[in-house]
PDB file of C-alpha atoms in Angstrom:
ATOM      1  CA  UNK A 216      13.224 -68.756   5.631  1.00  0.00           C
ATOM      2  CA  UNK A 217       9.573 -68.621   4.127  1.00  0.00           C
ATOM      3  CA  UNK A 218       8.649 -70.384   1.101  1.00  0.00           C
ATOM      4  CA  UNK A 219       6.282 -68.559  -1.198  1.00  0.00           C
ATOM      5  CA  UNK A 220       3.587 -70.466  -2.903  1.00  0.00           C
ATOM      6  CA  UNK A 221       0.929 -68.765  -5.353  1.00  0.00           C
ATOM      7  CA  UNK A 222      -2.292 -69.487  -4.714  1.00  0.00           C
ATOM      8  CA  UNK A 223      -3.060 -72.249  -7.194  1.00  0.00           C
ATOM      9  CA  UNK A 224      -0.076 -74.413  -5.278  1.00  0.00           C
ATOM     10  CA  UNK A 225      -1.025 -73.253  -1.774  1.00  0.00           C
ATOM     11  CA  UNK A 226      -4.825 -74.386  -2.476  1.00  0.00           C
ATOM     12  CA  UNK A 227      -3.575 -78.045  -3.919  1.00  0.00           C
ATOM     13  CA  UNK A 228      -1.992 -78.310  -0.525  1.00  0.00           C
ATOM     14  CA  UNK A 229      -4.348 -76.880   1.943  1.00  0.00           C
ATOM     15  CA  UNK A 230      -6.769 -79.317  -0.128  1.00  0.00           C
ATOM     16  CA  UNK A 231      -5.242 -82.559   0.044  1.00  0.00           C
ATOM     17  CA  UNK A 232      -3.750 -82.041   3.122  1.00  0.00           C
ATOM     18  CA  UNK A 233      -5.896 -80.403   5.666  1.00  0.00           C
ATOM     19  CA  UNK A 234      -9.318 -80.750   3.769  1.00  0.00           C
ATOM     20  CA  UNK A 235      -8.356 -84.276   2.674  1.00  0.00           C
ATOM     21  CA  UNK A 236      -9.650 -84.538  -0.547  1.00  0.00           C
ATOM     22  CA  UNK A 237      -8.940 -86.182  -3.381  1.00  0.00           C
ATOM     23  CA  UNK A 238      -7.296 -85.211  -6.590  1.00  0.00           C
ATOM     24  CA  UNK A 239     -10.574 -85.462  -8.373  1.00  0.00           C
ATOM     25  CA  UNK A 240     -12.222 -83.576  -6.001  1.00  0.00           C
ATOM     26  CA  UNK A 241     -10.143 -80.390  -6.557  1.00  0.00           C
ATOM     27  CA  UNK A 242      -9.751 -80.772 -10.048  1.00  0.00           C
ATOM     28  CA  UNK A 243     -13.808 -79.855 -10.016  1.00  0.00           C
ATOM     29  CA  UNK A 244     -13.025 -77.305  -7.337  1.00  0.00           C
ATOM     30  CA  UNK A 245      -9.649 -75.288  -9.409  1.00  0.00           C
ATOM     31  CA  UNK A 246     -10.530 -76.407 -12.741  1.00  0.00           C
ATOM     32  CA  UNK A 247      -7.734 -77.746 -13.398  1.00  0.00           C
ATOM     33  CA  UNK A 248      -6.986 -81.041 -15.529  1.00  0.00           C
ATOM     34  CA  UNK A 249      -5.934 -84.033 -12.249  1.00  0.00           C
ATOM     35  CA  UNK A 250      -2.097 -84.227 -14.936  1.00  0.00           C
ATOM     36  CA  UNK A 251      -1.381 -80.404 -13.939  1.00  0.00           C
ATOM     37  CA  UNK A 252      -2.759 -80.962  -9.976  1.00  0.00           C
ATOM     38  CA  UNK A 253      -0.568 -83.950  -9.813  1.00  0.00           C
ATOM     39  CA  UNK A 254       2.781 -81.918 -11.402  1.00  0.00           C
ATOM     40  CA  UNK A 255       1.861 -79.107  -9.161  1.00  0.00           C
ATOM     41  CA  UNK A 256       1.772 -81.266  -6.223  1.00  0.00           C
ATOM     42  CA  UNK A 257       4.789 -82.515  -7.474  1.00  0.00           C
ATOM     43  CA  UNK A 258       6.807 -79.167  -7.336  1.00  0.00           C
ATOM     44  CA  UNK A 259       4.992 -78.183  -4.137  1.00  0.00           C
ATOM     45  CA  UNK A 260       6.711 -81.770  -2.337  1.00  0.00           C
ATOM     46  CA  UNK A 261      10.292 -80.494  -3.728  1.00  0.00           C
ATOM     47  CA  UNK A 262      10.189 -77.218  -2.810  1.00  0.00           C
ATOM     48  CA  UNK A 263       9.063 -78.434   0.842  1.00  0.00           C
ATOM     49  CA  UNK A 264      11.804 -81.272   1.030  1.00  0.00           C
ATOM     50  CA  UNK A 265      14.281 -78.882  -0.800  1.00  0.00           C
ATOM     51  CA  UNK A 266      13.228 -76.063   2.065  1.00  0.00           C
ATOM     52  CA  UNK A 267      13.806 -78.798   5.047  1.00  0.00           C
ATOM     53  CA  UNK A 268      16.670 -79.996   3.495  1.00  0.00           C
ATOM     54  CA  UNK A 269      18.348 -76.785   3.803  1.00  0.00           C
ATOM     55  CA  UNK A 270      17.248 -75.945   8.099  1.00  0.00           C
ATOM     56  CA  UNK A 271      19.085 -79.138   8.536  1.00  0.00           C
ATOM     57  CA  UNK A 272      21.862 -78.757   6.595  1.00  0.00           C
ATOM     58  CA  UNK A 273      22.279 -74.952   8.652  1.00  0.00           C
ATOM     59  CA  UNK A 274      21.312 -76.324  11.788  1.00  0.00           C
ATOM     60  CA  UNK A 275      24.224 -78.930  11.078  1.00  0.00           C
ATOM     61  CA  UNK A 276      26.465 -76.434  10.349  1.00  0.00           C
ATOM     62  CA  UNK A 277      26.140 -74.546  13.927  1.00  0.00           C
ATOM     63  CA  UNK A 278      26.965 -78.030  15.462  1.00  0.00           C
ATOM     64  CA  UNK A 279      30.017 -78.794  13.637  1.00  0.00           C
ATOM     65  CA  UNK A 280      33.401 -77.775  15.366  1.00  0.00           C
ATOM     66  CA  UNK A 281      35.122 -75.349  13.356  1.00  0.00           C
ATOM     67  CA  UNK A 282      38.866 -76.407  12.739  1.00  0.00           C
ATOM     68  CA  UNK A 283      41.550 -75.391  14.549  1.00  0.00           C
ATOM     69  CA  UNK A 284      45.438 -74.702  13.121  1.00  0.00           C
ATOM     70  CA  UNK A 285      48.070 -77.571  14.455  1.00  0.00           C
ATOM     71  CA  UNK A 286      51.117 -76.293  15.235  1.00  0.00           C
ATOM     72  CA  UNK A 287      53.350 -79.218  15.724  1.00  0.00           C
ATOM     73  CA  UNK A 288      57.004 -79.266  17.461  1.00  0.00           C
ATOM     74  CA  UNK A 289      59.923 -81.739  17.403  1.00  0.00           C
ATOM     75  CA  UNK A 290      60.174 -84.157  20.830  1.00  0.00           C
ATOM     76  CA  UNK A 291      62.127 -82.471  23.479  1.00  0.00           C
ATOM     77  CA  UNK A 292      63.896 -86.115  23.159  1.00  0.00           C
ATOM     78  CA  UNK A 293      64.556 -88.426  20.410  1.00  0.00           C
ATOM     79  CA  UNK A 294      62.228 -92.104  20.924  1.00  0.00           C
ATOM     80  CA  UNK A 295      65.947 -93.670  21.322  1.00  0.00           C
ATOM     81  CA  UNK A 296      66.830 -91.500  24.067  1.00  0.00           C
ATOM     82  CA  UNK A 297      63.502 -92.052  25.811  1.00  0.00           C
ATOM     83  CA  UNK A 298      63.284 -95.693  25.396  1.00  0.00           C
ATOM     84  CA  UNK A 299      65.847 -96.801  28.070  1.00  0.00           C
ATOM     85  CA  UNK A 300      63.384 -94.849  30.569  1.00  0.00           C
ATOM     86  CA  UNK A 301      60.477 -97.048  28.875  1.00  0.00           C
ATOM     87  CA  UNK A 302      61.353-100.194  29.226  1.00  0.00           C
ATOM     88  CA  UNK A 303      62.346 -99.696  32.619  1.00  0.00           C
ATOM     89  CA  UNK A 304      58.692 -98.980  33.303  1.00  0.00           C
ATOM     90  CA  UNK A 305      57.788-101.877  31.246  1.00  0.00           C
ATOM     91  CA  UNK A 306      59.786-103.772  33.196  1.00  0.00           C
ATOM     92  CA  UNK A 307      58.647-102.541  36.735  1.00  0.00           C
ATOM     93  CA  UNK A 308      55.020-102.363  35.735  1.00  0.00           C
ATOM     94  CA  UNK A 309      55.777-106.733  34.415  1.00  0.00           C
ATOM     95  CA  UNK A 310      57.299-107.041  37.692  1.00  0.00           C
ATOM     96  CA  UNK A 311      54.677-106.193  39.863  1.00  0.00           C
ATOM     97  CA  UNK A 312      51.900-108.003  38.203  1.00  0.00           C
ATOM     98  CA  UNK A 313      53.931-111.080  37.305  1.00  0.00           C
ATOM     99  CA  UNK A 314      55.454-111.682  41.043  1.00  0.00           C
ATOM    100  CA  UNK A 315      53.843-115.564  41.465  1.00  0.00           C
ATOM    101  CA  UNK A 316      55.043-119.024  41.729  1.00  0.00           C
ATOM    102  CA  UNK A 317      55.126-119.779  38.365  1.00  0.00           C
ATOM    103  CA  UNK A 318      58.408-117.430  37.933  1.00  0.00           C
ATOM    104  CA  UNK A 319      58.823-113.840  37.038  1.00  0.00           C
ATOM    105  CA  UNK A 320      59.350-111.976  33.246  1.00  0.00           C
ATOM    106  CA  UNK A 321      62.498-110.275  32.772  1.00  0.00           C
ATOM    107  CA  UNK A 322      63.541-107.146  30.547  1.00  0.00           C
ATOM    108  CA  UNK A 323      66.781-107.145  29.463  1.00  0.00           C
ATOM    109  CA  UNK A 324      67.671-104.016  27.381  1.00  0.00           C
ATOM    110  CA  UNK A 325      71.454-103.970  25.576  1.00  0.00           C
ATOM    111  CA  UNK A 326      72.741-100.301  26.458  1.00  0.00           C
ATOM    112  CA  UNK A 327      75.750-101.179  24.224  1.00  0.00           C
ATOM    113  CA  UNK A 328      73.698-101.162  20.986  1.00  0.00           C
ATOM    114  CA  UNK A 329      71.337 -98.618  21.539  1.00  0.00           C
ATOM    115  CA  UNK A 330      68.837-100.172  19.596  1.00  0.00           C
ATOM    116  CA  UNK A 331      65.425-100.075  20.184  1.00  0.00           C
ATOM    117  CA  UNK A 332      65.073-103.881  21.214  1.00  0.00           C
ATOM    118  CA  UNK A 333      64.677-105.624  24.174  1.00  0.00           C
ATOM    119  CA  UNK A 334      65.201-109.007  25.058  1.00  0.00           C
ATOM    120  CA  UNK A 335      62.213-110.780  26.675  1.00  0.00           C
ATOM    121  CA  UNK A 336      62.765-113.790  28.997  1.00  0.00           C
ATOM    122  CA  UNK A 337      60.884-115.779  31.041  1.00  0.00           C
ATOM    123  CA  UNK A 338      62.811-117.723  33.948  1.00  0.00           C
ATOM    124  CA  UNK A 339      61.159-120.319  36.736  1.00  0.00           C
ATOM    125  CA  UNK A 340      61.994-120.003  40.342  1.00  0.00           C
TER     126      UNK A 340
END
């Protein structure tokens, strides 16, 4: 995108900022009152920003991930129904990293109930 500047604006810049010279300096140069250089500097710097602002904001745009449709569907299994299966991994995965002196963790899960709660216990050898 190209920003047009008229000529007035495009010598304020090319002035201060590749020539490097000061306000008063081009106010002899343009005739121009240093109040009217200083707002026309002043609208050159926004338009600039305002310009930059924008190739980021598009360049930003191409990175983000466009979002995609969910389509959700029910468990094949209700968590009740899988938690039996659970715990007994639970249980075997305690088991194996708990076999030591000081005793071992047990799982105890009430089938009767149905619940989703399990009985921890800890017993010594």
């Amino acid at each position: 995108m190209y920003t047009n500047l008229n000529s007035k604006k495009e010598a304020i810049l090319l002035g201060v900022g590749l020539q490097h010279k000061t306000f008063d300096q081009l106010e002899k140069e343009l005739e121009l009152p240093v109040g009217q250089l200083l707002g026309l500097f002043n609208r050159i710097t926004r338009k600039v920003v305002q310009h930059l602002n924008s190739v980021v904001e598009a360049a930003i745009e191409g990175e983000i991930v466009k979002q995609k449709d969910v389509h959700m569907e029910p468990l094949a299994k209700s968590l009740n129904q899988d938690l039996p299966r659970t715990l007994a991994n639970i249980y075997h995965l305690i088991y194996k990293t708990t076999q030591s002196d000081l005793g071992m963790i047990q799982i105890v899960y009430r089938k009767r109930d149905m619940e989703p709660a399990a009985i921890f216990r800890y017993q010594r050898r």
